[in-house]
Coordinates of C-alpha atoms and ligand atoms in Angstrom, one line a residue:
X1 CA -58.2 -7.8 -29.2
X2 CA -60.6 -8.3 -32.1
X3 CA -61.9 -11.7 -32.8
X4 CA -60.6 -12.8 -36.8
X5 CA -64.7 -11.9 -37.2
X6 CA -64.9 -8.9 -35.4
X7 CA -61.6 -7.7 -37.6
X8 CA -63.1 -8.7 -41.1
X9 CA -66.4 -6.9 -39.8
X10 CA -64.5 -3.6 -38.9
X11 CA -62.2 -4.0 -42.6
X12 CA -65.6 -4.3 -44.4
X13 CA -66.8 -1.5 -42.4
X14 CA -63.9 0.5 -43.3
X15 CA -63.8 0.0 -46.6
X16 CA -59.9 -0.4 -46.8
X17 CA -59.8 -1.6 -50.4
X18 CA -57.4 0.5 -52.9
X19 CA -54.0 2.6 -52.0
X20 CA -52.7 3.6 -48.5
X21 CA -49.7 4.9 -49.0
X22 CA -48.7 6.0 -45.3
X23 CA -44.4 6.1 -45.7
X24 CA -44.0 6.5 -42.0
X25 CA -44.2 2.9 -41.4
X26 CA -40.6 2.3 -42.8
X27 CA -41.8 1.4 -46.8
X28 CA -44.2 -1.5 -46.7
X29 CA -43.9 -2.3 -43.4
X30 CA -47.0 -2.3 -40.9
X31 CA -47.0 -2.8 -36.6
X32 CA -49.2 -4.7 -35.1
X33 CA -52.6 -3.1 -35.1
X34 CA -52.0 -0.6 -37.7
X35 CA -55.0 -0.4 -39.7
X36 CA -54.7 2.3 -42.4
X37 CA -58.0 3.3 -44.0
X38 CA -57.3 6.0 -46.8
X39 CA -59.6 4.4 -49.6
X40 CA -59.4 5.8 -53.2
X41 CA -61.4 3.1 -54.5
X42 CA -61.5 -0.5 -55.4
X43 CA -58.5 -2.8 -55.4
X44 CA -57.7 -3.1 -59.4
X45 CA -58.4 -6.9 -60.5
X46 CA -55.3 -8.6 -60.5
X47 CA -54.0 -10.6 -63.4
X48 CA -53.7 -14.2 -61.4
X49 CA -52.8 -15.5 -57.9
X50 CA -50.7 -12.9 -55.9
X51 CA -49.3 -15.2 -53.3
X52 CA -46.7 -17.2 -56.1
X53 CA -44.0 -16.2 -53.6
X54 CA -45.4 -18.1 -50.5
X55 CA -44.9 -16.4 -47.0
X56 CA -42.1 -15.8 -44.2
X57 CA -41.3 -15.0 -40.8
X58 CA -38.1 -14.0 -39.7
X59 CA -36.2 -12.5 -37.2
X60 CA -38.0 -13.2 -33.6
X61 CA -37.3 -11.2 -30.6
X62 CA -39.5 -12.6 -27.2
X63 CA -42.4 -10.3 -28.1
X64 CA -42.3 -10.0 -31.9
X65 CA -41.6 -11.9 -35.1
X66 CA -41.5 -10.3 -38.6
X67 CA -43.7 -11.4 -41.2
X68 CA -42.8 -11.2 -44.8
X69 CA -44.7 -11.8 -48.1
X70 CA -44.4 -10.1 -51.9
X71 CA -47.4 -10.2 -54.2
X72 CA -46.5 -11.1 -57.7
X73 CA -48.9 -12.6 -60.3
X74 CA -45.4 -12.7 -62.5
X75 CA -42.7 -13.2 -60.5
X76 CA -40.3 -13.5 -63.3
X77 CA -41.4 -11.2 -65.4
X78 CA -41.5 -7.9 -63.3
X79 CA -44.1 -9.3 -60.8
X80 CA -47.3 -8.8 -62.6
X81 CA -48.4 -6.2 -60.4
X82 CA -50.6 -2.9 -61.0
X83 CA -48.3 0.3 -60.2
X84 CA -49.9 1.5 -57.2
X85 CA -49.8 0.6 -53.4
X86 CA -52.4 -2.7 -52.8
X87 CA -53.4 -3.2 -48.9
X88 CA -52.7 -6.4 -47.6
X89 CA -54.0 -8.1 -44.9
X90 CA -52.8 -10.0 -42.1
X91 CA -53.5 -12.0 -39.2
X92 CA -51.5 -13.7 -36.7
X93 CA -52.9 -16.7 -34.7
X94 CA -52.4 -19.2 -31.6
X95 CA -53.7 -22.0 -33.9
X96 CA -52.9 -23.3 -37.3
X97 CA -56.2 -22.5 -38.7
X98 CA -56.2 -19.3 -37.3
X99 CA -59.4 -19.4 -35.1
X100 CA -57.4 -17.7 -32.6
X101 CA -56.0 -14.3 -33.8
X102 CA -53.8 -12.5 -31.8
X103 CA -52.9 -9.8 -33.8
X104 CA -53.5 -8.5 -37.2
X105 CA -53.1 -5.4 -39.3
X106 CA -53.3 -3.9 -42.8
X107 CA -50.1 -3.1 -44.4
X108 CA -48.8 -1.5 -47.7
X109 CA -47.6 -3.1 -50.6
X110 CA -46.2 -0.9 -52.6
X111 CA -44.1 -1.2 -56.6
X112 CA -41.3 0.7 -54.6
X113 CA -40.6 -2.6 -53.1
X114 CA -41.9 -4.8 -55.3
X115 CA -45.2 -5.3 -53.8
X116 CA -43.1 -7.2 -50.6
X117 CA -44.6 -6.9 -47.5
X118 CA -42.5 -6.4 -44.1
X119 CA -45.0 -6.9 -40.9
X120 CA -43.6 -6.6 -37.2
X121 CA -46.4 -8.6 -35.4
X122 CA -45.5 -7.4 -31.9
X123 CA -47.4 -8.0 -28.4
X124 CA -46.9 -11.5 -28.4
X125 CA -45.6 -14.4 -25.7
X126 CA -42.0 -15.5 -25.9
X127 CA -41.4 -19.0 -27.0
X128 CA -44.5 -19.3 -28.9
X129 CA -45.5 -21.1 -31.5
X130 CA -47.8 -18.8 -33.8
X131 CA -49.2 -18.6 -37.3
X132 CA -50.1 -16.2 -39.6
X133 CA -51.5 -15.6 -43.0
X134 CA -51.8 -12.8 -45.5
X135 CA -55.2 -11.6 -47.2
X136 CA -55.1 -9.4 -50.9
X137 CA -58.8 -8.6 -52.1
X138 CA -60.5 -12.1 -51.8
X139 CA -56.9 -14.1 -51.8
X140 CA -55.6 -15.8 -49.1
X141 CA -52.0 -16.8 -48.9
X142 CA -50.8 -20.2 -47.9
X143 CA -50.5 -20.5 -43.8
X144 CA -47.2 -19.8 -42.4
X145 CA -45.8 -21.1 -38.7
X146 CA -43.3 -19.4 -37.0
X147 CA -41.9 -19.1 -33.6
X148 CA -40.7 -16.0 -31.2
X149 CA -37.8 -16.0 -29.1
X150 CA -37.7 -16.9 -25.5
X151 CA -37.6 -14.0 -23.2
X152 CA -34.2 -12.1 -22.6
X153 CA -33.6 -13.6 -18.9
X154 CA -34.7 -17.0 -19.6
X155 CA -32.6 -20.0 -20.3
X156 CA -33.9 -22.4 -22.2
X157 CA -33.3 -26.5 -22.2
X158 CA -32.6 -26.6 -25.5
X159 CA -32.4 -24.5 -28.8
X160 CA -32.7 -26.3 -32.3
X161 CA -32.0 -24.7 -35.7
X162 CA -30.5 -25.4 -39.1
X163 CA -28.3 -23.7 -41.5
X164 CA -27.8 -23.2 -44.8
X165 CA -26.5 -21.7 -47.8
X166 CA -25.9 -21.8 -51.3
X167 CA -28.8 -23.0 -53.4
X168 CA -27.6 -22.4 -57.2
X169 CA -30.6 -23.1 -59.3
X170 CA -28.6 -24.2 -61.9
X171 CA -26.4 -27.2 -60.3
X172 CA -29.1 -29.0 -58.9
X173 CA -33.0 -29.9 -57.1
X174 CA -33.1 -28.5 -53.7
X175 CA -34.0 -31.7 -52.8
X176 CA -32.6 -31.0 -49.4
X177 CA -35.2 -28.4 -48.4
X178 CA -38.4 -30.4 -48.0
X179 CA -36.8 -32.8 -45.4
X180 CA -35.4 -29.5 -43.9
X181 CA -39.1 -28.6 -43.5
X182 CA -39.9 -31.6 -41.5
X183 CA -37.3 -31.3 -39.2
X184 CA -37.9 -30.0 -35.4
X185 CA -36.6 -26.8 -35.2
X186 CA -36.7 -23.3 -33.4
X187 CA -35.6 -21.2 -36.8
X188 CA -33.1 -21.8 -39.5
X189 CA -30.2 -19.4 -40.2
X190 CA -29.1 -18.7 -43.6
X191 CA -25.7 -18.0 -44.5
X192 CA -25.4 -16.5 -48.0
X193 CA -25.7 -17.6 -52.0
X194 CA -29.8 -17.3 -52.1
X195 CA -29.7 -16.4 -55.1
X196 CA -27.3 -16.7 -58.0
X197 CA -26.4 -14.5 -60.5
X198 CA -24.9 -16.0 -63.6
X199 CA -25.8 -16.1 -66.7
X200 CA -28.2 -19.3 -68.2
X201 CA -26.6 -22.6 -68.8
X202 CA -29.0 -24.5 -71.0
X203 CA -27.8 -27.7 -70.3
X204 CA -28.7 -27.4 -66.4
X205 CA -31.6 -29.6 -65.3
X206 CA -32.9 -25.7 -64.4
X207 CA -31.8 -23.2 -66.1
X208 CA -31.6 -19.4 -65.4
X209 CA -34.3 -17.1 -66.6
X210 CA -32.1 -14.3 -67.8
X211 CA -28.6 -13.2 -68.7
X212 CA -26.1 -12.0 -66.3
X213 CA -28.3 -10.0 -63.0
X214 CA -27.5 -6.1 -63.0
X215 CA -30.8 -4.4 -62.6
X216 CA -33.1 -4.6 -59.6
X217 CA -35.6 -5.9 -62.1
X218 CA -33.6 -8.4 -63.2
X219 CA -33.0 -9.2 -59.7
X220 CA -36.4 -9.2 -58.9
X221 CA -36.8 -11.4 -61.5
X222 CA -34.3 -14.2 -60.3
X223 CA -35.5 -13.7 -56.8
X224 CA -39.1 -14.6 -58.4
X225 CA -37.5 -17.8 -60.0
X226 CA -35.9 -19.1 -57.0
X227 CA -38.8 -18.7 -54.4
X228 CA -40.8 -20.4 -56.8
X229 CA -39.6 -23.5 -55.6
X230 CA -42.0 -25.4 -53.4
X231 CA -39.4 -26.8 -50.8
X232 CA -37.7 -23.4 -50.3
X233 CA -41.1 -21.8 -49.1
X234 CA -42.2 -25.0 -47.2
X235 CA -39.1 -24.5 -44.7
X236 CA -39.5 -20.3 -44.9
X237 CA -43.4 -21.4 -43.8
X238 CA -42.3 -23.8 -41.5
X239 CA -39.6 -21.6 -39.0
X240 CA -38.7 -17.9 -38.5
X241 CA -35.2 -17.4 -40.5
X242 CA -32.3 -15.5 -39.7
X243 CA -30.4 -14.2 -42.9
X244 CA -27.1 -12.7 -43.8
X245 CA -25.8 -12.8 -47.5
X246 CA -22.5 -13.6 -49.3
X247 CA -21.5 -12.6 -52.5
X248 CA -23.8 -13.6 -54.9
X249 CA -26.7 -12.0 -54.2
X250 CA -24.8 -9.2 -55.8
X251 CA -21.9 -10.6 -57.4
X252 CA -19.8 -13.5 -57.5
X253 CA -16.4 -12.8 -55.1
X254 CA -17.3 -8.8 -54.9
X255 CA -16.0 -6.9 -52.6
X256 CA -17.2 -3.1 -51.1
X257 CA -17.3 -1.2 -54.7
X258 CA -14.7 -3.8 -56.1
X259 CA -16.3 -6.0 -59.4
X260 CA -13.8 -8.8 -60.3
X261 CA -15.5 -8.5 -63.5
X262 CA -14.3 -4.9 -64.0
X263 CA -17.1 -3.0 -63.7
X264 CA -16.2 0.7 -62.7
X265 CA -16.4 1.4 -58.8
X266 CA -19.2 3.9 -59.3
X267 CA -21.5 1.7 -62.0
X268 CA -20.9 -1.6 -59.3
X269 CA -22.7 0.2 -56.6
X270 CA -25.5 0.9 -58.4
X271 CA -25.8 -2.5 -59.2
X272 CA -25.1 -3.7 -55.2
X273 CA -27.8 -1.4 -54.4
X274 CA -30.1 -3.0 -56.6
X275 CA -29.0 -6.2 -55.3
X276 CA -29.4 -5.4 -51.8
X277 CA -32.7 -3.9 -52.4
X278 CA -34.2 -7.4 -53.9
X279 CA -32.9 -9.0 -51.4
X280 CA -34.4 -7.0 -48.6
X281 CA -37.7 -7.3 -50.4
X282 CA -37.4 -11.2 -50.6
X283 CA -36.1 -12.4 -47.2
X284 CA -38.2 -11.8 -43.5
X285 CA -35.6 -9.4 -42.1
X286 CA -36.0 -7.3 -39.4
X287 CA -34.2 -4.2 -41.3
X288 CA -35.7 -1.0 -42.8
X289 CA -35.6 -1.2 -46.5
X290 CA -32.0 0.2 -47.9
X291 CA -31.5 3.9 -49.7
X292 CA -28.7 3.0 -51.9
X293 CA -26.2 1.0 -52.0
X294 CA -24.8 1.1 -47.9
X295 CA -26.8 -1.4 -46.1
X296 CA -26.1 -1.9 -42.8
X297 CA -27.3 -5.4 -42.1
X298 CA -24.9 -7.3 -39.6
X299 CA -26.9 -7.8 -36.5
X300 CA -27.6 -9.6 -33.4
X301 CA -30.4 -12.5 -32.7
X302 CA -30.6 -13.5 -29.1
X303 CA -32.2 -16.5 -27.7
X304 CA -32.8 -16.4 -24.3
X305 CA -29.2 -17.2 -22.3
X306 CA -28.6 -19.9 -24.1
X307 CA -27.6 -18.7 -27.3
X308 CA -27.4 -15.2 -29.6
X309 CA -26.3 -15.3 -33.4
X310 CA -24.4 -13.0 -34.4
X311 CA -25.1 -12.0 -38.3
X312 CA -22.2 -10.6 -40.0
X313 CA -21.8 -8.8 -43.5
X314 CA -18.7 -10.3 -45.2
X315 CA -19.5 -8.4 -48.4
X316 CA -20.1 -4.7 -47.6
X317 CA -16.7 -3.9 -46.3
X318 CA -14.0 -5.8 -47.4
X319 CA -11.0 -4.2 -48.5
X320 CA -10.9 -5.3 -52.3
X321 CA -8.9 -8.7 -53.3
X322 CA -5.3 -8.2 -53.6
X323 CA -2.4 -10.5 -54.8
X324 CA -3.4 -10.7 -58.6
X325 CA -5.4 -14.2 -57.7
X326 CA -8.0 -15.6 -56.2
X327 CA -6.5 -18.6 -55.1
X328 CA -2.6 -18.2 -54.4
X329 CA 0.3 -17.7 -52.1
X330 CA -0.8 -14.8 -49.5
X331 CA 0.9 -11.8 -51.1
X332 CA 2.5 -8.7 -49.0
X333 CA -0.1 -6.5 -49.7
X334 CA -2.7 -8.7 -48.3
X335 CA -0.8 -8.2 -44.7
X336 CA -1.1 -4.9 -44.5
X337 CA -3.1 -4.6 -41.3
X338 CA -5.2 -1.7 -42.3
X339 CA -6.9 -4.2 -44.5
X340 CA -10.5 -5.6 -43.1
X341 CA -12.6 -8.0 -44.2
X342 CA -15.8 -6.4 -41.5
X343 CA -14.4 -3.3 -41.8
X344 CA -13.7 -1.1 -38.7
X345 CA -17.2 -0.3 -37.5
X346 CA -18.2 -4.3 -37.4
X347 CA -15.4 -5.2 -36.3
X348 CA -15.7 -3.2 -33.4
X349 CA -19.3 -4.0 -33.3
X350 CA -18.5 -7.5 -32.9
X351 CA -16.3 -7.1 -30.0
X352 CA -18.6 -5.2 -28.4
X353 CA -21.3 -7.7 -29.0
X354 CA -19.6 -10.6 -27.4
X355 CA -18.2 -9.1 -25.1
X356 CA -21.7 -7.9 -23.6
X357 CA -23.3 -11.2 -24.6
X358 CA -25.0 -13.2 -21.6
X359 CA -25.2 -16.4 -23.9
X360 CA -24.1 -19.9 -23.4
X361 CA -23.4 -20.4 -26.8
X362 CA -22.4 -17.3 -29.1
X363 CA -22.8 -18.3 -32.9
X364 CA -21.1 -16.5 -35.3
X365 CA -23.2 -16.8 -39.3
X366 CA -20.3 -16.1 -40.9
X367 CA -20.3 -16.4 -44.7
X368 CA -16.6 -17.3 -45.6
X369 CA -14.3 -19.8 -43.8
X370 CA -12.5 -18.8 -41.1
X371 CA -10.0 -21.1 -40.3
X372 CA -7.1 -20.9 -41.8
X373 CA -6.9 -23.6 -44.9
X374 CA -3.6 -24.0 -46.6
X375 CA -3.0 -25.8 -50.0
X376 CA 0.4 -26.8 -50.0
X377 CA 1.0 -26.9 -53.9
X378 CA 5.0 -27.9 -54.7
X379 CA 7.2 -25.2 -52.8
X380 CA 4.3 -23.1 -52.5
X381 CA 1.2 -22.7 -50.1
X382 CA -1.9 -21.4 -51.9
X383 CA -5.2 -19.8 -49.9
X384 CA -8.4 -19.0 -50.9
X385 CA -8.0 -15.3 -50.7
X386 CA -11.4 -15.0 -51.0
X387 CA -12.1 -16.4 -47.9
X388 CA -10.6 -14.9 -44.3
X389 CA -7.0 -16.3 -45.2
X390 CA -7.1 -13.3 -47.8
X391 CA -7.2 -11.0 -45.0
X392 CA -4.6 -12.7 -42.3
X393 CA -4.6 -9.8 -39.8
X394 CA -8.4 -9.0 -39.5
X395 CA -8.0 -12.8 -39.6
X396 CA -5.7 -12.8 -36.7
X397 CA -7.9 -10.7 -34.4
X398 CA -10.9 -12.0 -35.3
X399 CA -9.4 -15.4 -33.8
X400 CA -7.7 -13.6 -30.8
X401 CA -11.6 -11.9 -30.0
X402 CA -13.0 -15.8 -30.0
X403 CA -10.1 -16.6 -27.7
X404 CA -11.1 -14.0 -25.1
X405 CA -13.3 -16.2 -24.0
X406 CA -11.7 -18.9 -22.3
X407 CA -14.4 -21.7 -22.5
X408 CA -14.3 -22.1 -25.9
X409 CA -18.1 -21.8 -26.4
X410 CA -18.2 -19.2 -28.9
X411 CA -18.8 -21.4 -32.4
X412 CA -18.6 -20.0 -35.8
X413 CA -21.3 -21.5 -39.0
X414 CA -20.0 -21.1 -42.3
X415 CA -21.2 -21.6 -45.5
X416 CA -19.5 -21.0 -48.8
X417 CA -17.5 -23.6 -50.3
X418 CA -20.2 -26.4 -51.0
X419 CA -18.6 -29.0 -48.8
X420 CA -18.8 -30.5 -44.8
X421 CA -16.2 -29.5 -42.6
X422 CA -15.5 -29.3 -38.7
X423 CA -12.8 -27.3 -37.4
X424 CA -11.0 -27.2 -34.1
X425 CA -9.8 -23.6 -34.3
X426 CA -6.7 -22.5 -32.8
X427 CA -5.6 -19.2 -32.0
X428 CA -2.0 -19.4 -33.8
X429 CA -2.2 -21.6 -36.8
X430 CA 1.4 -21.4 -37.4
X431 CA 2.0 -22.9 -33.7
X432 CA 1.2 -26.9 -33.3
X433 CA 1.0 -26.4 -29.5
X434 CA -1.6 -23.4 -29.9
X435 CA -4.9 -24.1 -27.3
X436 CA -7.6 -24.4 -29.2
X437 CA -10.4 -21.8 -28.9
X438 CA -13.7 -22.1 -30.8
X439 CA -15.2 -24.3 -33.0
X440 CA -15.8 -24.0 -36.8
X441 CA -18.8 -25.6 -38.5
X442 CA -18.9 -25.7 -41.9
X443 CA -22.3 -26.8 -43.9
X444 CA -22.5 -28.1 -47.3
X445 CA -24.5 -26.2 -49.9
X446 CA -28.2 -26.7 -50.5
X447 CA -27.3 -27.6 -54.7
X448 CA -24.5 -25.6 -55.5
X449 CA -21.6 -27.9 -56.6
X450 CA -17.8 -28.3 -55.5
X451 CA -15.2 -28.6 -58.3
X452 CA -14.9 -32.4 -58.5
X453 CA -11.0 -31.4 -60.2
X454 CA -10.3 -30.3 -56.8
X455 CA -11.5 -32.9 -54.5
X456 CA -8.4 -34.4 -54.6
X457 CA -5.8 -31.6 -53.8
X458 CA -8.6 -30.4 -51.1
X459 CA -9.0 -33.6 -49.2
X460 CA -4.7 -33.8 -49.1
X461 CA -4.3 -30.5 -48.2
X462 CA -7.0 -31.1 -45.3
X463 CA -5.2 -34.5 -44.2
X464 CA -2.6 -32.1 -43.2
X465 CA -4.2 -29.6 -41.3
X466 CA -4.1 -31.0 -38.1
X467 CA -6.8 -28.3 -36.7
X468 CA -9.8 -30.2 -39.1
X469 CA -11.1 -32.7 -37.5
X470 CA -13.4 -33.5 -40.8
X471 CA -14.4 -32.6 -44.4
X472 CA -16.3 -34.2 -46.8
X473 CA -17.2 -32.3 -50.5
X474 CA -19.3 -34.9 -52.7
X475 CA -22.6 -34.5 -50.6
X476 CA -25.3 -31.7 -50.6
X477 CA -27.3 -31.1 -47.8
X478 CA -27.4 -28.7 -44.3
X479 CA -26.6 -29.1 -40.7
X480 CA -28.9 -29.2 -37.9
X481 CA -28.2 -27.9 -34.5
X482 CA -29.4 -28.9 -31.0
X483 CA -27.5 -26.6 -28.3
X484 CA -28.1 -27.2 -24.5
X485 CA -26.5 -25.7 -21.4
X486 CA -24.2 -28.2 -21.9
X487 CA -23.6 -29.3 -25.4
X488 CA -24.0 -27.8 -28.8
X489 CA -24.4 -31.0 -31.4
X490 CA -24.4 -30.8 -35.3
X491 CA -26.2 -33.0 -37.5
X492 CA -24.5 -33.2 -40.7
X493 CA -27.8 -34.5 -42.9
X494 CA -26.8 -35.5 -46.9
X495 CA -29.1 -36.2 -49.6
X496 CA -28.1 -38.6 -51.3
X497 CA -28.8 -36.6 -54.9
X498 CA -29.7 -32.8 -56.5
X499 CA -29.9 -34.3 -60.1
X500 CA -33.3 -35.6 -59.5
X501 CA -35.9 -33.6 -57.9
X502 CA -36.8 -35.8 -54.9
X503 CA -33.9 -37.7 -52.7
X504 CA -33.9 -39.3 -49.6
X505 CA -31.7 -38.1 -46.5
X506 CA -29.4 -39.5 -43.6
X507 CA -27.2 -38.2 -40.8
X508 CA -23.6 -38.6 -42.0
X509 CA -21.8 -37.5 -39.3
X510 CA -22.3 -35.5 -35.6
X511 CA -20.0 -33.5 -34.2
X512 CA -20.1 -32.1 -30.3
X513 CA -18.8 -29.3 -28.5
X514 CA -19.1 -29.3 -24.6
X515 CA -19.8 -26.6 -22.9
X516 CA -16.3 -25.0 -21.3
X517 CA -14.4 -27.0 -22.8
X518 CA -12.8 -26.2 -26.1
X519 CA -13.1 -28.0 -29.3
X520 CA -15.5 -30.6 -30.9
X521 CA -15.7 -34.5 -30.4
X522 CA -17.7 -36.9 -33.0
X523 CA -20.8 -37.9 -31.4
Ligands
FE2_601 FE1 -22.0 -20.5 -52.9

């Protein structure tokens, strides 16, 4: 292993300065110790800093984490960026000034991805807290920490993330995010709504930077607006994420090729591919960059034997909405049981993936609620079919896979609808004395808001839905987890406000789960 002085020493030497364009290594991505060194001349001067995005890591396994960054002296306007492919440096240390470098590298940024960067830093010690920096011409980027995984046999005394979703720039400050970047924590999971992609409101405290999002410049673009946000890249510099998406990174309530706002089937996936391809070049996945607009991104996270996420797409394979609403009565057509909200393949990936899973505690990061929440409305009983009670047969069998296993330890994170809630979950909702199974945990949204018209009919219809044991829509904020071999404990942290850009934080509530035995308990 080179010392960081030994590795500048050998770049200089090599003269790796100007394009490399070597497409084997999966599109802007670089392993550990790849050092390309075709040279066609000097790097072309750059308009301004190329580090506006801040850096990443994501996705640890016990010997590897992946490091992301995207050079863009414009990131709202197109990125700023010369059309060619820039090298980029990067080095990966045991200390936080990185003295210490354990691995580094030269990868490709290159305008087919926006200039991101995708780096699997690889040879390194499980449970281990690195850090790592990028290097463009004479730039440095800021210093990022991350974390790997503990190794596959080990179990671990305790595991500590946070999740989060739905950060609409528009509704609010993400005031939540810097406290989220002081917290003690192993990695954060994200569970959809990075990105919004609506149209400007120019009464918002921040308002969007363009019309409507169709094109993956435009989606570039909004990506470069939202990661502008200091917080936001404090806590992606602060842990390894884990990321799945919901529907607006794409399109608000989309489904497969279906547009709710009538876009023809053909025309919307050129559009989703656009979206998916922005946000693989914005988030630190562990995913080769897509080809179009089928993605396959649902995937597994393990840590150690104590835990393993499980990432599901809740987007990419849904059968489109049915019933002529998206919040009413459940319709016949939405029972038809060919209809999927994983689709087959996940679906059967998921059972699969459980069912081989040597975890304590399997998480599901699951993007729309799963539990089933009626509104009773005068005779009738309105759902969100936008959620899983739109699809009450895959909902069914998703909630007879959880009860397979019998200890109730498999617990499902949810984002989505911008309010708290904890859910005992029971296998037959239409049965009072049905054993509860699993747990639900449902975070607020980072900013995004709840309808304060509803809060009303939402906290009745919860009062009688004996399976939630809590819900709460007026506060912003995430959850923070601590899972042991015995307990798995949520944090429910509020700020207090998102109309101001700073706000202070509490703990409003904890919830527990105990190990092998079904259900939560307030802590
Ligand atoms: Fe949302």
């Amino acid at each position: 292993m080179l010392s960081r002085r030994q590795f500048l020493a050998a770049l200089a030497a090599s003269a790796v300065v100007g394009a490399c364009s070597d497409d084997s290594n999966g599109g802007g991505s670089a392993s550990s110790g790849r050092g390309s060194t075709d040279t066609t001349g000097p790097l072309p001067r750059l308009d301004g800093p190329a580090f506006t995005l801040g850096v990443a890591s994501g996705d640890p396994t016990p010997e590897s984490v992946i490091l992301w960054t995207r050079l863009a002296t414009d990131p709202v306007d197109g990125g700023g960026m010369p059309d060619t492919d820039l090298p980029v440096v990067w080095e990966l240390a045991s200390d936080d000034r990185i003295g210490d470098v354990v691995a580094s590298g030269v990868a490709t940024a290159s305008p087919r991805l926006g200039h991101s960067v995708h780096v699997d830093a690889t040879g390194l010690d499980p449970a281990r807290t690195y850090w790592y920096r990028f290097r463009v011409g004479d730039e440095e980027s800021p210093i990022g920490r991350t974390r790997t995984a503990p190794a596959e046999d080990a179990t671990p005394e305790r595991l500590r993330f946070g999740f989060a979703s739905c950060s609409h720039w528009q509704d609010g400050f993400w005031t939540a995010y810097p406290h989220l970047a002081e917290e003690d924590l192993d990695l954060i999971v994200f569970l959809g709504d990075y990105i919004y992609e609506g149209d400007p409101d120019p009464d918002a405290a921040r308002v969007h930077n363009s019309p409507r999002v169709r094109t993956l410049e435009a989606y570039r673009n909004r990506y470069g607006l939202y990661k502008g946000d200091t917080g936001l890249q404090a806590v992606h510099a602060a842990f390894p994420w884990i990321s799945t998406w919901d529907d607006h990174e794409v399109a608000n309530d989309y489904g497969s090729d279906f547009d709710p706002l009538g876009a023809p089937p053909e025309e919307f996936l050129q559009r989703r591919a656009a979206g998916y391809q922005a946000w693989y070049e914005h988030l630190p996945v562990r995913l080769d960059p897509p080809a179009g607009p089928d993605y396959r991104i649902n995937r597994t996270v393990p840590f150690g034997r104590l835990a393993a996420f499980h990432l599901l797409d809740e987007r990419q394979y849904r059968g489109a909405p049915v019933c002529d609403a998206e919040i009413g009565p459940v319709c016949e057509e939405a029972t038809d049981p060919r209809r999927t909200l994983l689709g087959e393949e996940q679906e059967a990936w998921l059972a699969d993936q459980l069912d081989s899973s040597p975890a304590t505690w399997d998480v599901l990061a699951n993007s729309v609620i799963l539990s089933r929440t009626p509104v009773p409305l005068g005779d009738d009983v309105f759902y969100n079919l936008d959620q899983w009670d739109g699809y009450p047969v895959a909902q069914q069998r998703m909630l007879d896979l959880l009860a397979e296993r019998r200890d109730g330890n498999r617990v499902v994170i949810t984002g989505d609808i911008h309010a708290s809630g904890v859910a005992d979950m029971w296998q037959d909702f239409d049965d009072d004395g049905s054993p509860v199974i699993a747990t639900e945990l449902v975070g607020t949204s980072i900013s995004s808001g709840f309808d304060e018209g509803y809060l009303d009919i939402a906290e009745e219809a919860v009062r009688r839905a004996p399976w939630v044991q809590f819900f709460e829509a007026r506060h912003r904020g995430y959850v923070t987890v601590e899972a042991t071999p015995e307990t798995l404990r949520a944090d429910y942290r509020f700020v207090e406000a998102v109309d101001r850009p700073e706000s202070s934080i509490s703990t409003a509530t904890s919830w527990a789960v105990e190990a092998g035995k079904p259900g939560a308990q307030e802590a």
